[in-house]
Amino acid sequence: MLKVLSKTEIKKIILEILYSMKISIKDIILFGSRARGDYKKNSDWDILIIVKNKISIY
């Protein structure tokens, strides 16, 4: 069974990944049912990451 992560744990993981890729973060925004608080047990996490500089996807 997978461990359920808190918002804080998810944010920490995202920041660690982006830091390792040398990407500067401007903001991280949670939206959708999790942000509103009306999520279900199996709801996904909708996350928008705004970066400070252009990044290459290649």
mmCIF file of N, CA and C in Angstrom:
data_model
loop_
_atom_site.group_PDB
_atom_site.id
_atom_site.type_symbol
_atom_site.label_atom_id
_atom_site.label_comp_id
_atom_site.label_asym_id
_atom_site.label_seq_id
_atom_site.Cartn_x
_atom_site.Cartn_y
_atom_site.Cartn_z
ATOM 1 N N MET A 1 0.836 -1.179 0.000
ATOM 2 C CA MET A 1 0.000 0.000 0.000
ATOM 3 C C MET A 1 0.884 1.247 0.000
ATOM 4 N N LEU A 2 0.506 2.220 -0.795
ATOM 5 C CA LEU A 2 1.258 3.467 -0.875
ATOM 6 C C LEU A 2 0.978 4.352 0.331
ATOM 7 N N LYS A 3 2.006 5.072 0.760
ATOM 8 C CA LYS A 3 1.856 6.015 1.868
ATOM 9 C C LYS A 3 1.165 7.278 1.360
ATOM 10 N N VAL A 4 0.225 7.785 2.115
ATOM 11 C CA VAL A 4 -0.440 9.044 1.782
ATOM 12 C C VAL A 4 0.439 10.181 2.281
ATOM 13 N N LEU A 5 0.786 11.084 1.375
ATOM 14 C CA LEU A 5 1.666 12.199 1.723
ATOM 15 C C LEU A 5 0.860 13.451 2.039
ATOM 16 N N SER A 6 1.390 14.251 2.929
ATOM 17 C CA SER A 6 0.759 15.531 3.267
ATOM 18 C C SER A 6 1.158 16.589 2.234
ATOM 19 N N LYS A 7 0.481 17.727 2.260
ATOM 20 C CA LYS A 7 0.837 18.844 1.372
ATOM 21 C C LYS A 7 2.288 19.259 1.595
ATOM 22 N N THR A 8 2.705 19.294 2.849
ATOM 23 C CA THR A 8 4.075 19.695 3.182
ATOM 24 C C THR A 8 5.089 18.714 2.611
ATOM 25 N N GLU A 9 4.813 17.417 2.722
ATOM 26 C CA GLU A 9 5.731 16.401 2.193
ATOM 27 C C GLU A 9 5.820 16.476 0.674
ATOM 28 N N ILE A 10 4.693 16.688 0.017
ATOM 29 C CA ILE A 10 4.683 16.790 -1.445
ATOM 30 C C ILE A 10 5.461 18.019 -1.893
ATOM 31 N N LYS A 11 5.244 19.149 -1.222
ATOM 32 C CA LYS A 11 5.970 20.375 -1.570
ATOM 33 C C LYS A 11 7.471 20.172 -1.401
ATOM 34 N N LYS A 12 7.876 19.503 -0.331
ATOM 35 C CA LYS A 12 9.296 19.246 -0.080
ATOM 36 C C LYS A 12 9.902 18.399 -1.203
ATOM 37 N N ILE A 13 9.203 17.366 -1.630
ATOM 38 C CA ILE A 13 9.691 16.496 -2.708
ATOM 39 C C ILE A 13 9.831 17.285 -4.007
ATOM 40 N N ILE A 14 8.817 18.084 -4.338
ATOM 41 C CA ILE A 14 8.868 18.903 -5.559
ATOM 42 C C ILE A 14 10.062 19.848 -5.518
ATOM 43 N N LEU A 15 10.248 20.533 -4.388
ATOM 44 C CA LEU A 15 11.366 21.471 -4.262
ATOM 45 C C LEU A 15 12.709 20.766 -4.388
ATOM 46 N N GLU A 16 12.839 19.569 -3.811
ATOM 47 C CA GLU A 16 14.091 18.810 -3.912
ATOM 48 C C GLU A 16 14.393 18.434 -5.359
ATOM 49 N N ILE A 17 13.375 18.001 -6.095
ATOM 50 C CA ILE A 17 13.561 17.619 -7.502
ATOM 51 C C ILE A 17 13.972 18.836 -8.326
ATOM 52 N N LEU A 18 13.251 19.941 -8.176
ATOM 53 C CA LEU A 18 13.553 21.134 -8.960
ATOM 54 C C LEU A 18 14.907 21.723 -8.581
ATOM 55 N N TYR A 19 15.251 21.678 -7.305
ATOM 56 C CA TYR A 19 16.568 22.159 -6.866
ATOM 57 C C TYR A 19 17.672 21.320 -7.506
ATOM 58 N N SER A 20 17.476 20.004 -7.558
ATOM 59 C CA SER A 20 18.489 19.128 -8.158
ATOM 60 C C SER A 20 18.647 19.398 -9.653
ATOM 61 N N MET A 21 17.591 19.928 -10.280
ATOM 62 C CA MET A 21 17.634 20.271 -11.703
ATOM 63 C C MET A 21 18.073 21.719 -11.913
ATOM 64 N N LYS A 22 18.407 22.416 -10.822
ATOM 65 C CA LYS A 22 18.837 23.815 -10.857
ATOM 66 C C LYS A 22 17.777 24.738 -11.467
ATOM 67 N N ILE A 23 16.524 24.494 -11.104
ATOM 68 C CA ILE A 23 15.410 25.308 -11.573
ATOM 69 C C ILE A 23 14.952 26.205 -10.429
ATOM 70 N N SER A 24 14.915 27.518 -10.681
ATOM 71 C CA SER A 24 14.478 28.476 -9.662
ATOM 72 C C SER A 24 12.959 28.586 -9.676
ATOM 73 N N ILE A 25 12.364 28.473 -8.514
ATOM 74 C CA ILE A 25 10.913 28.489 -8.375
ATOM 75 C C ILE A 25 10.426 29.885 -7.997
ATOM 76 N N LYS A 26 9.382 30.326 -8.666
ATOM 77 C CA LYS A 26 8.722 31.574 -8.280
ATOM 78 C C LYS A 26 7.558 31.265 -7.342
ATOM 79 N N ASP A 27 6.792 30.203 -7.658
ATOM 80 C CA ASP A 27 5.641 29.853 -6.826
ATOM 81 C C ASP A 27 5.189 28.430 -7.128
ATOM 82 N N ILE A 28 4.561 27.810 -6.158
ATOM 83 C CA ILE A 28 3.916 26.509 -6.327
ATOM 84 C C ILE A 28 2.477 26.689 -5.866
ATOM 85 N N ILE A 29 1.529 26.354 -6.738
ATOM 86 C CA ILE A 29 0.116 26.577 -6.433
ATOM 87 C C ILE A 29 -0.640 25.251 -6.492
ATOM 88 N N LEU A 30 -1.350 24.949 -5.436
ATOM 89 C CA LEU A 30 -2.235 23.795 -5.392
ATOM 90 C C LEU A 30 -3.620 24.271 -5.795
ATOM 91 N N PHE A 31 -4.258 23.564 -6.740
ATOM 92 C CA PHE A 31 -5.597 23.950 -7.157
ATOM 93 C C PHE A 31 -6.459 22.711 -7.302
ATOM 94 N N GLY A 32 -7.710 22.890 -7.602
ATOM 95 C CA GLY A 32 -8.617 21.763 -7.764
ATOM 96 C C GLY A 32 -9.230 21.314 -6.443
ATOM 97 N N SER A 33 -9.707 20.075 -6.423
ATOM 98 C CA SER A 33 -10.450 19.576 -5.262
ATOM 99 C C SER A 33 -9.625 19.554 -3.979
ATOM 100 N N ARG A 34 -8.329 19.281 -4.083
ATOM 101 C CA ARG A 34 -7.486 19.266 -2.870
ATOM 102 C C ARG A 34 -7.375 20.673 -2.277
ATOM 103 N N ALA A 35 -7.253 21.679 -3.121
ATOM 104 C CA ALA A 35 -7.158 23.060 -2.635
ATOM 105 C C ALA A 35 -8.486 23.522 -2.030
ATOM 106 N N ARG A 36 -9.578 23.088 -2.636
ATOM 107 C CA ARG A 36 -10.901 23.477 -2.134
ATOM 108 C C ARG A 36 -11.287 22.699 -0.879
ATOM 109 N N GLY A 37 -10.687 21.513 -0.707
ATOM 110 C CA GLY A 37 -11.008 20.686 0.451
ATOM 111 C C GLY A 37 -12.151 19.716 0.222
ATOM 112 N N ASP A 38 -12.615 19.583 -1.027
ATOM 113 C CA ASP A 38 -13.718 18.654 -1.304
ATOM 114 C C ASP A 38 -13.242 17.411 -2.073
ATOM 115 N N TYR A 39 -12.010 16.980 -1.799
ATOM 116 C CA TYR A 39 -11.422 15.831 -2.484
ATOM 117 C C TYR A 39 -11.931 14.510 -1.902
ATOM 118 N N LYS A 40 -11.771 13.457 -2.699
ATOM 119 C CA LYS A 40 -12.114 12.096 -2.287
ATOM 120 C C LYS A 40 -10.825 11.341 -1.980
ATOM 121 N N LYS A 41 -10.953 10.140 -1.467
ATOM 122 C CA LYS A 41 -9.795 9.320 -1.086
ATOM 123 C C LYS A 41 -8.802 9.164 -2.240
ATOM 124 N N ASN A 42 -9.291 8.956 -3.439
ATOM 125 C CA ASN A 42 -8.417 8.698 -4.592
ATOM 126 C C ASN A 42 -8.234 9.908 -5.507
ATOM 127 N N SER A 43 -8.550 11.095 -5.023
ATOM 128 C CA SER A 43 -8.390 12.302 -5.847
ATOM 129 C C SER A 43 -6.917 12.563 -6.147
ATOM 130 N N ASP A 44 -6.668 13.117 -7.325
ATOM 131 C CA ASP A 44 -5.294 13.462 -7.696
ATOM 132 C C ASP A 44 -4.919 14.817 -7.099
ATOM 133 N N TRP A 45 -3.654 15.175 -7.297
ATOM 134 C CA TRP A 45 -3.131 16.461 -6.832
ATOM 135 C C TRP A 45 -2.895 17.330 -8.063
ATOM 136 N N ASP A 46 -3.526 18.487 -8.120
ATOM 137 C CA ASP A 46 -3.343 19.431 -9.219
ATOM 138 C C ASP A 46 -2.371 20.505 -8.749
ATOM 139 N N ILE A 47 -1.197 20.526 -9.377
ATOM 140 C CA ILE A 47 -0.129 21.421 -8.929
ATOM 141 C C ILE A 47 0.381 22.243 -10.110
ATOM 142 N N LEU A 48 0.467 23.554 -9.919
ATOM 143 C CA LEU A 48 1.037 24.464 -10.912
ATOM 144 C C LEU A 48 2.355 24.978 -10.357
ATOM 145 N N ILE A 49 3.429 24.809 -11.121
ATOM 146 C CA ILE A 49 4.745 25.289 -10.703
ATOM 147 C C ILE A 49 5.146 26.425 -11.635
ATOM 148 N N ILE A 50 5.384 27.602 -11.060
ATOM 149 C CA ILE A 50 5.810 28.767 -11.836
ATOM 150 C C ILE A 50 7.301 28.954 -11.592
ATOM 151 N N VAL A 51 8.068 28.954 -12.685
ATOM 152 C CA VAL A 51 9.524 29.080 -12.574
ATOM 153 C C VAL A 51 9.950 30.513 -12.880
ATOM 154 N N LYS A 52 11.129 30.886 -12.382
ATOM 155 C CA LYS A 52 11.630 32.257 -12.561
ATOM 156 C C LYS A 52 12.177 32.498 -13.963
ATOM 157 N N ASN A 53 12.797 31.489 -14.561
ATOM 158 C CA ASN A 53 13.437 31.640 -15.867
ATOM 159 C C ASN A 53 12.914 30.597 -16.836
ATOM 160 N N LYS A 54 13.108 30.865 -18.123
ATOM 161 C CA LYS A 54 12.734 29.879 -19.131
ATOM 162 C C LYS A 54 13.531 28.606 -18.910
ATOM 163 N N ILE A 55 12.883 27.463 -19.139
ATOM 164 C CA ILE A 55 13.591 26.188 -19.051
ATOM 165 C C ILE A 55 13.385 25.423 -20.352
ATOM 166 N N SER A 56 14.359 24.622 -20.695
ATOM 167 C CA SER A 56 14.278 23.804 -21.898
ATOM 168 C C SER A 56 13.581 22.493 -21.560
ATOM 169 N N ILE A 57 12.727 22.032 -22.449
ATOM 170 C CA ILE A 57 12.075 20.747 -22.222
ATOM 171 C C ILE A 57 12.823 19.617 -22.924
ATOM 172 N N TYR A 58 13.953 19.940 -23.517
ATOM 173 C CA TYR A 58 14.737 18.929 -24.232
ATOM 174 C C TYR A 58 15.974 18.559 -23.474
#
